[in-house]
Coordinates of C-alpha atoms in Angstrom, one line a residue:
M17 CA -0.3 0.3 -0.3
I18 CA 1.2 3.4 -1.1
R19 CA 0.6 6.0 1.6
S20 CA 0.2 9.8 1.6
V21 CA 0.4 11.6 5.7
N22 CA 1.0 15.0 6.6
P23 CA 3.9 15.6 8.0
A24 CA 2.8 18.9 9.8
T25 CA 0.3 15.9 11.8
G26 CA 1.4 12.8 10.9
E27 CA -2.4 12.1 9.8
Q28 CA -3.1 9.8 6.7
L29 CA -4.6 11.7 4.2
A30 CA -4.9 9.2 1.2
A31 CA -3.8 5.7 0.4
F32 CA -3.6 4.0 -3.0
D33 CA -3.2 0.4 -4.3
P34 CA 0.1 0.1 -6.3
D35 CA 0.0 -0.9 -10.2
S36 CA -0.2 -4.2 -10.9
A37 CA 2.4 -5.7 -13.4
Q38 CA -0.8 -6.0 -16.2
S39 CA -1.1 -2.6 -16.1
I40 CA 2.9 -1.5 -16.1
D41 CA 3.3 -4.3 -18.8
E42 CA 0.5 -2.3 -21.1
R43 CA 1.6 1.1 -20.2
L44 CA 4.9 0.5 -21.0
T45 CA 4.2 -0.3 -24.2
T46 CA 1.7 2.5 -24.7
A47 CA 4.8 4.8 -23.9
T48 CA 7.2 3.2 -26.3
V49 CA 4.2 3.9 -29.0
A50 CA 3.8 7.6 -28.3
Q51 CA 7.3 7.8 -27.9
A52 CA 7.7 6.7 -31.8
R53 CA 5.1 8.8 -32.8
W54 CA 6.9 12.0 -30.5
R55 CA 10.2 11.6 -31.8
Q56 CA 9.2 12.4 -35.4
T57 CA 7.1 15.2 -34.3
P58 CA 9.1 18.8 -35.6
V59 CA 10.7 20.3 -32.5
G60 CA 8.7 23.2 -32.3
E61 CA 5.4 22.0 -31.6
R62 CA 7.3 19.8 -29.0
T63 CA 8.2 23.1 -27.6
E64 CA 4.9 24.3 -28.0
L65 CA 3.7 21.4 -25.4
L66 CA 6.7 23.0 -23.2
S67 CA 5.2 26.7 -23.4
R68 CA 1.5 25.5 -22.4
L69 CA 3.1 22.9 -19.5
A70 CA 4.3 26.1 -18.1
S71 CA 0.6 28.1 -18.5
T72 CA -0.9 25.3 -17.1
L73 CA 1.4 25.0 -13.8
R74 CA 0.8 28.4 -13.4
E75 CA -2.7 28.5 -13.5
R76 CA -2.7 25.5 -11.0
S77 CA 0.5 27.0 -8.8
G78 CA -2.3 27.5 -5.6
E79 CA -3.7 23.8 -5.5
L80 CA -0.3 22.4 -6.8
A81 CA 1.5 24.4 -3.9
L82 CA -0.9 22.6 -1.4
L83 CA -0.1 19.2 -2.5
I84 CA 3.3 20.1 -1.8
I85 CA 2.4 21.1 1.8
Q86 CA 0.5 18.6 2.6
E87 CA 2.9 15.1 1.5
M88 CA 6.0 16.7 2.8
G89 CA 5.7 19.6 4.8
K90 CA 7.5 22.5 2.5
P91 CA 6.2 26.2 3.7
L92 CA 3.6 28.0 1.4
T93 CA 5.8 31.1 -0.2
E94 CA 8.7 28.0 -1.0
A95 CA 5.6 25.4 -2.2
L96 CA 4.8 28.2 -4.9
A97 CA 8.1 29.1 -5.3
E98 CA 8.8 25.5 -6.5
I99 CA 5.8 25.2 -9.3
E100 CA 6.8 28.8 -10.6
K101 CA 10.6 27.4 -11.3
C102 CA 9.1 24.4 -13.4
A103 CA 7.2 26.9 -15.0
V104 CA 10.1 29.2 -15.8
T105 CA 12.3 25.6 -16.8
C106 CA 9.7 25.4 -19.4
E107 CA 9.6 28.4 -21.0
Y108 CA 13.4 28.1 -21.2
Y109 CA 13.7 25.0 -23.0
A110 CA 10.8 25.9 -25.0
A111 CA 12.5 29.2 -26.1
N112 CA 15.9 27.1 -26.6
A113 CA 15.5 23.3 -27.2
I114 CA 15.8 24.2 -31.0
G115 CA 19.4 25.9 -31.1
F116 CA 20.4 23.1 -28.4
L117 CA 18.9 20.1 -31.1
A118 CA 21.0 21.2 -33.9
D119 CA 23.2 19.8 -36.3
E120 CA 26.5 20.6 -35.5
P121 CA 28.5 20.4 -39.5
V122 CA 32.1 19.2 -39.1
R123 CA 33.6 20.3 -42.7
S124 CA 36.8 19.0 -44.2
T125 CA 38.5 18.6 -47.5
A126 CA 37.1 15.1 -48.0
S127 CA 32.8 15.0 -46.4
Q128 CA 31.1 17.6 -45.2
S129 CA 29.7 15.5 -41.9
R130 CA 27.3 16.3 -38.9
I131 CA 26.8 15.8 -35.6
V132 CA 23.0 15.2 -34.7
Y133 CA 21.3 14.4 -31.5
D134 CA 18.8 11.9 -31.6
P135 CA 16.2 10.7 -28.4
L136 CA 17.4 7.8 -26.4
G137 CA 13.9 6.4 -26.3
V138 CA 11.7 6.3 -22.5
V139 CA 13.1 6.9 -19.8
L140 CA 13.2 5.8 -16.1
A141 CA 13.1 8.7 -13.8
V142 CA 13.1 7.7 -10.4
M143 CA 12.1 10.7 -8.2
P144 CA 12.5 12.2 -4.7
W145 CA 9.8 13.4 -2.2
N146 CA 11.6 17.2 -1.6
Y147 CA 11.2 18.6 -4.5
P148 CA 8.4 16.7 -5.8
F149 CA 7.7 19.0 -8.7
W150 CA 10.9 20.9 -9.6
Q151 CA 12.7 17.8 -9.3
F152 CA 10.3 15.9 -12.0
F153 CA 10.1 19.2 -14.4
R154 CA 14.2 19.8 -14.2
F155 CA 14.6 16.1 -16.0
A156 CA 10.8 16.3 -18.2
A157 CA 11.3 20.2 -20.0
P158 CA 14.1 19.0 -22.0
A159 CA 13.7 15.0 -22.1
L160 CA 10.2 16.0 -23.6
A161 CA 11.7 18.5 -25.7
A162 CA 14.5 15.8 -27.0
G163 CA 11.7 13.8 -28.5
N164 CA 12.3 11.1 -25.8
G165 CA 9.3 9.4 -23.4
I166 CA 8.8 9.2 -19.6
V167 CA 8.2 6.6 -17.4
L168 CA 7.4 8.2 -13.5
K169 CA 8.0 6.6 -10.4
H170 CA 7.9 8.9 -7.7
A171 CA 8.4 8.7 -4.0
N172 CA 5.3 6.8 -2.5
S173 CA 5.4 9.8 0.0
V174 CA 4.2 12.0 -2.6
P175 CA 1.3 10.0 -4.6
Q176 CA -0.6 12.4 -5.1
C177 CA 2.0 14.8 -6.0
A178 CA 2.9 12.4 -8.8
L179 CA -0.7 11.8 -9.8
A180 CA -1.1 15.8 -10.3
I181 CA 2.2 15.9 -12.5
A182 CA 0.0 13.0 -14.8
A183 CA -3.1 15.8 -14.8
V184 CA -1.2 18.9 -15.8
L185 CA 0.5 17.3 -18.3
H186 CA -2.9 16.2 -19.3
A187 CA -4.2 19.2 -19.6
A188 CA -1.3 20.5 -21.1
G189 CA -1.7 18.2 -24.2
T190 CA 0.6 16.1 -24.2
P191 CA 0.2 12.9 -26.6
E192 CA -1.5 9.8 -25.3
G193 CA 0.2 7.6 -23.4
L194 CA 4.3 9.1 -23.8
V195 CA 4.2 10.2 -19.8
Q196 CA 3.0 7.3 -17.8
V197 CA 3.0 8.2 -13.8
L198 CA 3.4 4.4 -12.2
L199 CA 2.6 4.3 -8.5
V200 CA 4.7 1.3 -7.7
E201 CA 6.7 -0.1 -4.4
T202 CA 10.5 0.1 -4.4
R203 CA 11.2 -3.8 -5.2
Q204 CA 9.5 -2.7 -8.6
V205 CA 12.1 -0.8 -9.7
A206 CA 14.5 -3.2 -10.7
T207 CA 12.0 -5.1 -13.2
L208 CA 11.5 -1.8 -14.8
I209 CA 15.0 -0.9 -15.2
A210 CA 15.6 -4.3 -16.6
D211 CA 12.5 -3.9 -19.1
D212 CA 13.9 -3.7 -22.9
R213 CA 11.5 -1.0 -23.3
I214 CA 13.4 1.5 -20.9
A215 CA 16.0 3.4 -22.9
A216 CA 17.9 4.9 -19.7
V217 CA 17.3 6.0 -15.8
T218 CA 17.7 9.1 -14.3
F219 CA 17.8 9.1 -10.5
T220 CA 17.8 11.7 -8.0
G221 CA 18.0 10.6 -3.9
S222 CA 20.2 9.0 -1.3
T223 CA 24.3 7.6 -2.6
E224 CA 23.0 4.7 -1.1
V225 CA 19.7 4.2 -3.4
G226 CA 21.7 5.4 -5.8
T227 CA 24.6 2.8 -6.0
I228 CA 21.8 0.5 -6.2
I229 CA 19.9 1.8 -9.2
A230 CA 23.6 2.3 -11.0
A231 CA 24.5 -0.9 -10.3
Q232 CA 20.9 -2.5 -11.9
A233 CA 20.9 -0.1 -15.0
G234 CA 25.0 -0.7 -15.3
A235 CA 24.0 -4.6 -15.5
A236 CA 22.0 -3.9 -18.1
L237 CA 23.9 -1.4 -19.9
K238 CA 21.5 1.6 -19.9
K239 CA 22.9 5.1 -19.6
Q240 CA 22.4 6.7 -15.9
V241 CA 22.2 10.2 -14.5
L242 CA 22.6 10.4 -11.2
E243 CA 22.1 13.2 -8.3
L244 CA 22.9 12.3 -5.3
G245 CA 23.6 12.8 -1.4
G246 CA 25.6 16.2 -0.6
S247 CA 27.9 17.7 1.9
D248 CA 28.4 21.4 0.6
P249 CA 30.9 23.6 2.5
F250 CA 29.8 26.9 2.8
V251 CA 33.3 28.5 2.7
V252 CA 33.6 32.0 4.4
L253 CA 37.9 33.5 4.5
A254 CA 38.4 36.4 6.2
D255 CA 38.5 39.0 3.3
A256 CA 34.6 38.3 3.0
D257 CA 31.9 40.3 3.2
V258 CA 31.0 38.5 6.8
Q259 CA 27.4 40.1 7.6
A260 CA 26.0 39.1 4.2
A261 CA 27.7 35.6 4.2
A262 CA 26.1 34.8 7.7
E263 CA 22.4 36.3 5.7
T264 CA 22.7 34.1 3.0
A265 CA 24.3 31.2 4.4
V266 CA 21.0 31.0 7.0
R267 CA 19.0 30.9 3.9
A268 CA 21.3 28.2 2.2
R269 CA 20.7 26.4 4.8
F270 CA 17.5 26.3 6.3
V271 CA 15.6 26.3 3.2
N272 CA 13.2 23.9 2.3
V273 CA 13.9 22.8 5.9
G274 CA 17.2 21.8 5.2
Q275 CA 15.7 18.8 3.4
S276 CA 18.2 19.3 -0.3
C277 CA 21.1 17.7 -1.7
V278 CA 22.3 21.3 -2.7
N279 CA 21.5 22.7 1.0
A280 CA 24.7 24.0 2.6
K281 CA 25.8 22.1 5.2
R282 CA 29.3 22.5 6.4
F283 CA 30.2 26.4 7.5
I284 CA 34.2 26.2 7.4
V285 CA 34.8 30.1 8.1
E286 CA 38.5 31.7 8.6
Q287 CA 39.4 31.8 12.4
A288 CA 39.9 35.0 12.1
V289 CA 36.5 36.4 11.1
A290 CA 35.0 33.0 13.1
D291 CA 33.1 34.9 16.2
E292 CA 31.8 37.9 13.9
F293 CA 30.2 34.7 11.7
V294 CA 28.7 32.5 14.5
D295 CA 26.8 36.0 15.8
A296 CA 25.7 37.4 12.8
F297 CA 24.3 33.3 11.7
C298 CA 22.9 33.3 15.2
A299 CA 20.9 36.2 15.1
A300 CA 19.8 35.8 11.9
T301 CA 19.2 32.2 12.9
D302 CA 17.0 33.1 15.8
R303 CA 14.4 35.1 13.1
L304 CA 13.2 31.7 11.8
V305 CA 9.7 30.9 12.4
V306 CA 8.8 27.3 12.8
G307 CA 5.3 26.9 12.6
D308 CA 2.7 25.4 10.2
P309 CA 3.6 25.4 7.0
L310 CA 0.1 26.8 5.4
D311 CA 1.4 30.2 7.3
T312 CA 2.8 32.5 5.0
T313 CA 5.0 33.6 7.9
T314 CA 6.7 30.7 8.7
T315 CA 10.0 29.7 7.2
I316 CA 10.5 26.0 9.1
G317 CA 8.0 23.3 8.3
P318 CA 8.0 19.8 9.4
L319 CA 10.8 17.4 8.2
A320 CA 8.9 15.3 5.7
R321 CA 9.1 11.9 7.4
A322 CA 9.4 11.1 11.4
D323 CA 12.5 8.5 10.3
L324 CA 14.7 11.7 8.6
R325 CA 13.6 13.8 11.7
D326 CA 15.2 11.0 14.3
T327 CA 18.4 10.7 12.4
L328 CA 19.2 14.2 12.4
H329 CA 18.7 14.0 16.0
D330 CA 20.9 11.4 16.3
Q331 CA 23.6 13.2 14.6
T332 CA 23.2 16.5 16.6
R333 CA 23.6 13.8 19.9
R334 CA 26.6 12.5 18.4
S335 CA 28.2 15.2 17.4
V336 CA 27.7 16.9 20.6
E337 CA 28.6 13.6 22.3
A338 CA 32.2 13.7 20.8
G339 CA 33.0 17.7 21.6
A340 CA 31.0 20.0 18.7
K341 CA 29.3 22.7 20.8
P342 CA 25.9 23.1 21.1
L343 CA 24.5 26.7 20.4
R344 CA 21.0 26.9 19.0
G345 CA 18.3 24.1 18.5
G346 CA 19.4 20.6 19.3
E347 CA 15.8 18.8 20.2
P348 CA 13.0 17.8 18.5
V349 CA 9.8 20.6 18.3
D350 CA 7.1 19.3 20.9
R351 CA 3.8 19.3 19.0
P352 CA 2.6 16.9 16.3
G353 CA 3.8 16.2 13.8
Y354 CA 7.3 15.9 12.4
Y355 CA 9.5 19.4 13.7
Y356 CA 13.0 19.5 14.5
Q357 CA 14.6 22.9 16.6
P358 CA 16.7 24.9 13.5
T359 CA 19.9 24.0 15.0
V360 CA 23.4 25.6 15.3
L361 CA 26.7 23.5 16.1
D362 CA 30.2 25.2 16.4
H363 CA 33.7 24.0 16.4
V364 CA 32.2 20.8 14.7
V365 CA 35.8 18.5 13.4
P366 CA 36.4 15.8 11.0
G367 CA 35.3 12.5 12.7
M368 CA 31.9 14.1 13.7
A369 CA 28.5 13.1 12.4
A370 CA 27.8 16.8 11.3
F371 CA 31.1 16.5 9.7
D372 CA 31.1 13.7 7.8
E373 CA 27.4 12.8 7.3
E374 CA 25.0 14.2 4.6
T375 CA 22.7 15.7 7.4
F376 CA 18.9 16.2 5.7
G377 CA 17.3 18.6 8.1
P378 CA 17.6 22.0 9.8
L379 CA 21.0 21.4 11.0
A380 CA 24.2 23.4 10.5
A381 CA 27.8 22.8 11.1
I382 CA 30.4 25.7 11.4
T383 CA 34.0 24.1 11.1
R384 CA 36.7 27.3 12.2
A385 CA 40.3 27.0 9.5
A386 CA 43.3 27.9 10.0
D387 CA 43.7 30.0 7.0
A388 CA 42.3 30.2 3.8
A389 CA 44.7 26.9 2.8
D390 CA 43.0 25.0 5.7
A391 CA 39.3 26.2 4.7
I392 CA 39.9 24.8 1.0
R393 CA 41.4 21.0 2.7
L394 CA 38.4 20.8 5.1
A395 CA 35.7 22.2 2.4
N396 CA 37.2 19.0 0.4
L397 CA 37.9 16.8 3.0
T398 CA 34.0 15.0 2.0
E399 CA 33.3 12.1 0.1
F400 CA 31.0 13.9 -1.7
G401 CA 31.4 16.8 -4.4
L402 CA 28.0 18.2 -4.9
G403 CA 27.8 22.2 -4.7
A404 CA 29.9 24.6 -2.6
A405 CA 30.2 28.2 -1.6
L406 CA 33.1 30.5 -2.0
W407 CA 33.3 34.2 0.0
T408 CA 35.9 36.6 -0.3
G409 CA 36.4 39.7 -1.3
D410 CA 39.4 38.9 -3.1
P411 CA 38.6 38.5 -7.3
E412 CA 42.1 36.4 -7.5
R413 CA 41.0 34.3 -5.2
A414 CA 38.0 33.7 -6.2
E415 CA 39.5 32.1 -9.5
R416 CA 42.3 30.0 -7.5
Y417 CA 40.3 28.7 -4.7
S418 CA 37.0 28.0 -7.4
R419 CA 39.4 25.6 -9.4
E420 CA 40.8 23.7 -6.1
L421 CA 37.1 23.3 -4.7
A422 CA 36.2 20.1 -5.7
A423 CA 31.9 20.2 -6.7
G424 CA 30.6 20.3 -9.6
A425 CA 29.7 23.6 -9.3
V426 CA 31.3 26.6 -7.1
F427 CA 29.1 29.5 -5.9
V428 CA 31.0 32.7 -5.1
N429 CA 29.8 35.0 -3.3
G430 CA 26.2 33.5 -3.1
M431 CA 24.5 30.4 -2.6
V432 CA 24.2 27.4 -4.7
A433 CA 21.2 26.8 -6.3
S434 CA 19.6 24.7 -9.6
D435 CA 19.7 27.1 -12.7
A436 CA 17.9 25.9 -15.7
R437 CA 20.9 27.8 -18.0
L438 CA 23.7 25.9 -16.3
P439 CA 24.7 22.3 -15.8
F440 CA 23.6 20.8 -12.5
G441 CA 25.4 17.7 -11.0
G442 CA 28.1 16.3 -9.1
I443 CA 31.2 14.1 -8.6
K444 CA 32.4 11.6 -6.2
R445 CA 29.8 10.0 -4.3
S446 CA 27.4 12.8 -5.4
G447 CA 26.8 11.2 -8.7
Y448 CA 27.4 11.5 -12.1
G449 CA 26.4 13.3 -14.7
R450 CA 24.3 16.7 -15.4
E451 CA 20.6 18.0 -15.8
L452 CA 19.9 21.4 -16.7
G453 CA 21.1 23.9 -19.9
P454 CA 22.2 22.1 -22.9
H455 CA 24.4 19.6 -21.0
G456 CA 21.3 18.2 -19.1
M457 CA 19.7 17.7 -22.9
R458 CA 22.3 15.6 -24.3
E459 CA 22.6 13.2 -21.3
F460 CA 19.2 11.4 -22.9
M461 CA 19.8 12.3 -26.9
N462 CA 22.4 10.0 -29.1
T463 CA 25.1 12.1 -29.9
K464 CA 25.4 10.9 -33.7
T465 CA 28.1 10.9 -36.5
V466 CA 26.5 11.4 -39.8
W467 CA 30.0 11.0 -42.4
V468 CA 28.6 12.3 -45.7
G469 CA 31.5 11.4 -48.3
P470 CA 32.1 13.9 -52.0
A471 CA 30.4 11.2 -53.9
T472 CA 27.1 12.2 -51.8
A473 CA 27.7 15.4 -50.3
P474 CA 25.1 18.0 -51.5
E475 CA 26.4 21.7 -52.5
S476 CA 26.6 24.3 -49.6
E477 CA 24.0 26.6 -49.6
C478 CA 25.5 30.0 -50.1
L479 CA 25.2 32.3 -47.2
V480 CA 25.8 35.3 -48.9
V481 CA 23.1 38.1 -48.0
R482 CA 23.2 40.6 -50.7
P483 CA 22.2 44.7 -50.1
D484 CA 19.4 44.1 -52.5
Q485 CA 17.7 40.7 -50.5
V486 CA 17.6 43.0 -47.1
E487 CA 14.3 45.0 -46.0
L488 CA 14.9 47.8 -43.5
F489 CA 12.7 48.3 -40.6
D490 CA 12.4 51.9 -40.4
R491 CA 11.2 52.2 -36.0
G492 CA 10.7 55.9 -36.7
N493 CA 13.4 58.8 -34.8
G494 CA 16.2 58.3 -37.0
V495 CA 16.4 54.1 -35.9
V496 CA 16.8 51.6 -38.3
T497 CA 17.2 47.8 -38.4
T498 CA 18.6 45.6 -41.0
P499 CA 17.5 41.9 -40.1
Y500 CA 19.3 38.8 -41.3
V501 CA 17.6 35.7 -40.8
G502 CA 19.0 32.6 -41.6
S503 CA 18.3 28.9 -41.4
W504 CA 21.4 26.7 -40.6
N505 CA 22.1 23.4 -40.9
S506 CA 18.1 22.4 -40.8
A507 CA 15.0 24.0 -40.3
H508 CA 14.4 24.6 -36.7
N509 CA 18.1 26.3 -36.1
T510 CA 17.0 29.3 -37.2
V511 CA 19.6 32.2 -36.1
T512 CA 18.1 35.7 -36.5
T513 CA 20.9 38.6 -36.4
G514 CA 21.2 42.0 -37.8
T515 CA 22.5 45.9 -37.5
T516 CA 20.4 49.1 -35.8
T517 CA 21.6 52.3 -36.6
F518 CA 20.9 55.4 -34.1
A519 CA 20.7 58.8 -35.4
V520 CA 22.6 60.7 -32.2
G521 CA 20.4 60.7 -29.3
T522 CA 18.2 58.2 -30.2
Q523 CA 16.9 55.4 -28.9
I524 CA 14.2 52.2 -28.8
P525 CA 12.1 52.4 -26.0
L526 CA 12.2 50.1 -23.5
H527 CA 11.6 46.4 -24.5
S528 CA 12.2 42.5 -23.4
H529 CA 12.4 39.2 -26.1
N530 CA 11.6 35.8 -25.1
V531 CA 14.5 34.8 -26.1
E532 CA 18.1 35.9 -24.9
E533 CA 20.4 38.5 -27.3
S534 CA 23.8 39.0 -27.5
V535 CA 25.1 42.6 -28.9
L536 CA 28.1 44.5 -30.1
I537 CA 29.0 48.1 -30.4
V538 CA 30.0 48.2 -33.9
R539 CA 30.0 52.2 -34.1
G540 CA 29.8 54.9 -31.4
S541 CA 29.4 55.0 -28.2
A542 CA 26.0 53.9 -26.2
V543 CA 24.5 54.0 -22.8
A544 CA 23.1 50.3 -22.2
V545 CA 19.9 50.2 -20.0
I546 CA 19.6 46.4 -18.8
G547 CA 17.1 45.3 -16.3
G548 CA 17.2 48.4 -14.2
D549 CA 21.6 48.4 -14.5
R550 CA 23.0 51.7 -16.6
V551 CA 26.4 50.7 -18.1
E552 CA 28.1 52.4 -20.7
L553 CA 29.7 51.1 -23.8
R554 CA 32.1 51.8 -26.6
A555 CA 33.3 50.2 -30.0
G556 CA 33.9 47.1 -29.4
D557 CA 32.1 46.1 -26.8
A558 CA 29.8 43.7 -26.1
T559 CA 27.0 42.9 -23.9
W560 CA 24.1 40.4 -23.2
V561 CA 20.3 40.4 -22.2
P562 CA 18.6 37.6 -20.9
A563 CA 15.1 36.5 -21.4
G564 CA 12.4 38.7 -20.1
V565 CA 14.7 41.2 -19.0
P566 CA 13.4 45.2 -20.2
H567 CA 16.1 46.6 -21.7
H568 CA 17.3 49.7 -24.5
F569 CA 20.0 51.0 -26.2
V570 CA 20.6 55.2 -26.4
N571 CA 23.1 56.7 -28.4
V572 CA 24.7 59.3 -26.4
G573 CA 27.7 59.8 -28.4
D574 CA 29.0 62.5 -31.5
D575 CA 28.2 60.4 -34.5
E576 CA 25.7 57.1 -35.6
L577 CA 25.6 54.6 -33.1
V578 CA 25.6 51.3 -35.0
I579 CA 24.9 48.0 -33.3
Y580 CA 25.0 44.6 -34.0
W581 CA 23.2 41.8 -32.9
V582 CA 21.6 38.1 -32.4
Y583 CA 19.2 36.0 -31.5
G584 CA 18.7 31.9 -31.2
G585 CA 15.7 30.2 -31.6
R586 CA 12.1 30.7 -33.6
A587 CA 8.9 32.7 -33.1
V588 CA 11.3 35.6 -31.6
T589 CA 8.2 38.1 -29.3
R590 CA 9.2 41.5 -28.1
T591 CA 6.8 43.1 -25.1
L592 CA 7.3 47.2 -25.1
T593 CA 7.4 47.8 -21.1
E594 CA 5.4 50.7 -21.2
T595 CA 2.1 49.6 -23.1
G596 CA 2.4 46.0 -22.1
V597 CA 1.9 45.3 -26.4
T598 CA 3.5 42.1 -27.1
V599 CA 3.9 41.1 -30.5
A600 CA 6.1 39.3 -33.3
H601 CA 9.7 40.5 -33.2
L602 CA 10.7 42.4 -37.2
S603 CA 7.3 42.1 -38.4
D604 CA 4.8 45.1 -39.8
R605 CA 2.7 44.8 -36.0
D606 CA 6.3 45.3 -34.1
R607 CA 6.7 48.7 -36.2
G608 CA 3.7 49.6 -35.7
A609 CA 3.1 49.4 -32.1
V610 CA 7.1 50.9 -31.4
A611 CA 6.0 53.6 -34.0
T612 CA 2.8 53.9 -31.4
A613 CA 5.0 53.9 -28.2
S614 CA 7.1 56.3 -29.5
K615 CA 5.2 59.4 -29.9

């Protein structure tokens, strides 16, 4: 029996019978057939599904957040943020998948060959409870865009979240059968992995279970991506902004009630600033609010299960017995549910449970380092290697020590977090493979070489664009754009480039695009306003504008300003900040909207 239990009360909410062997067999066949059709679907249509998924997630964010709270205890504001992060990631791949999947030419005198990316097939996703929607969608968005099918085996403590994921997929118009959500017992996973209809496996969870999954998938010679445990160091050097580091450190440790593989867990601080850091850290910890996760003022809800609370208390007890100094907390909260006090231990050293083991809950371990070199040594003194934070005011030290830290990601003067644009994953016993960014999409694709000999190679298309073939877009007020639109390697890999010329003192109104934009100043000088930041630019300077960030460029020189810009992907839209009008970029309607807004 698969049971849903509210960790804030211990009350059983629902119970489900596991799917039968016959039902699983039928659904695997259905997924295989659906994926064979889906891989033939144009990439543009696949990305349209991701856009619909983003909209559906936002429309249902309230009810989905409530399920997260009820099944694993995440505070309300964090639960809503989790759903929004899923939507943003779907939009990211909707805007960028076409470019990520484009063929890559490899040309020589003997051939005109290329590298192509084909989907692997149906991927088994074994997902955890701590981010029940985010963990799924950060894998599913690129996997679906790539043409794969999915079988989801979710954590058995969040069955209602799993069924809600199926409902979101259906409402967004996901092809029937392409994604199968199974309610199965843990012991049934091995059979799924061995099934010939499963092409690959992705798993997020503990290192102990990850080694089992790896062995089972390896025996079947199937690709795996494993995102496992972590004991992330948060290194604070003596030249850091200690107050800012401490404030961020508390968020990095206690977000999601400390139940994340990339929570900062070991706070390694140079002795010279350790007392200052500890005082600030404890003061910020005192402002945390333990309570009902449905209350918007709550920052610390319950742990997800009773055994997780008991394990954390045992790690705290053993560390204190070994010599760690308790500064805050250290006990379960005397109330119904699986609550634990926000706990701070000082003078933690290697050999103690809080240093050596992954602590999954609201327990912060502070270790004092003799100097910077000792801090890096202590940070690397772990079997894990997922993320690391490094705080320093010296850019040269940041560059040096970020390379010395053994981790899949290093965040300098910030807290480790996943971002759709950046590859995410670990080394050592934190797993292997990457999620997110183009790297995550390609994990579940066949990187195929296609060699085309001279006898069969078609003549190359000439990419020369002549002046009489180019349409000028007169935007009024002395601003003229010359676009060049090209399709390199496939009909779906559209790149739009062009130049825009500004007369003295002119600008395009403040606006944003749904895709990323790079800009190079070819001639003249400009002031760029990007997301509220003002930057002065001159000829030869380049800048980059993230998708959705309002921006414009102003000619502040004595001569014409010429900028060269590049967009990737199709269906570029432009939103005028002043009017809120969204239009297809470089269209007649776009020019009309700009002209109206400029008056």
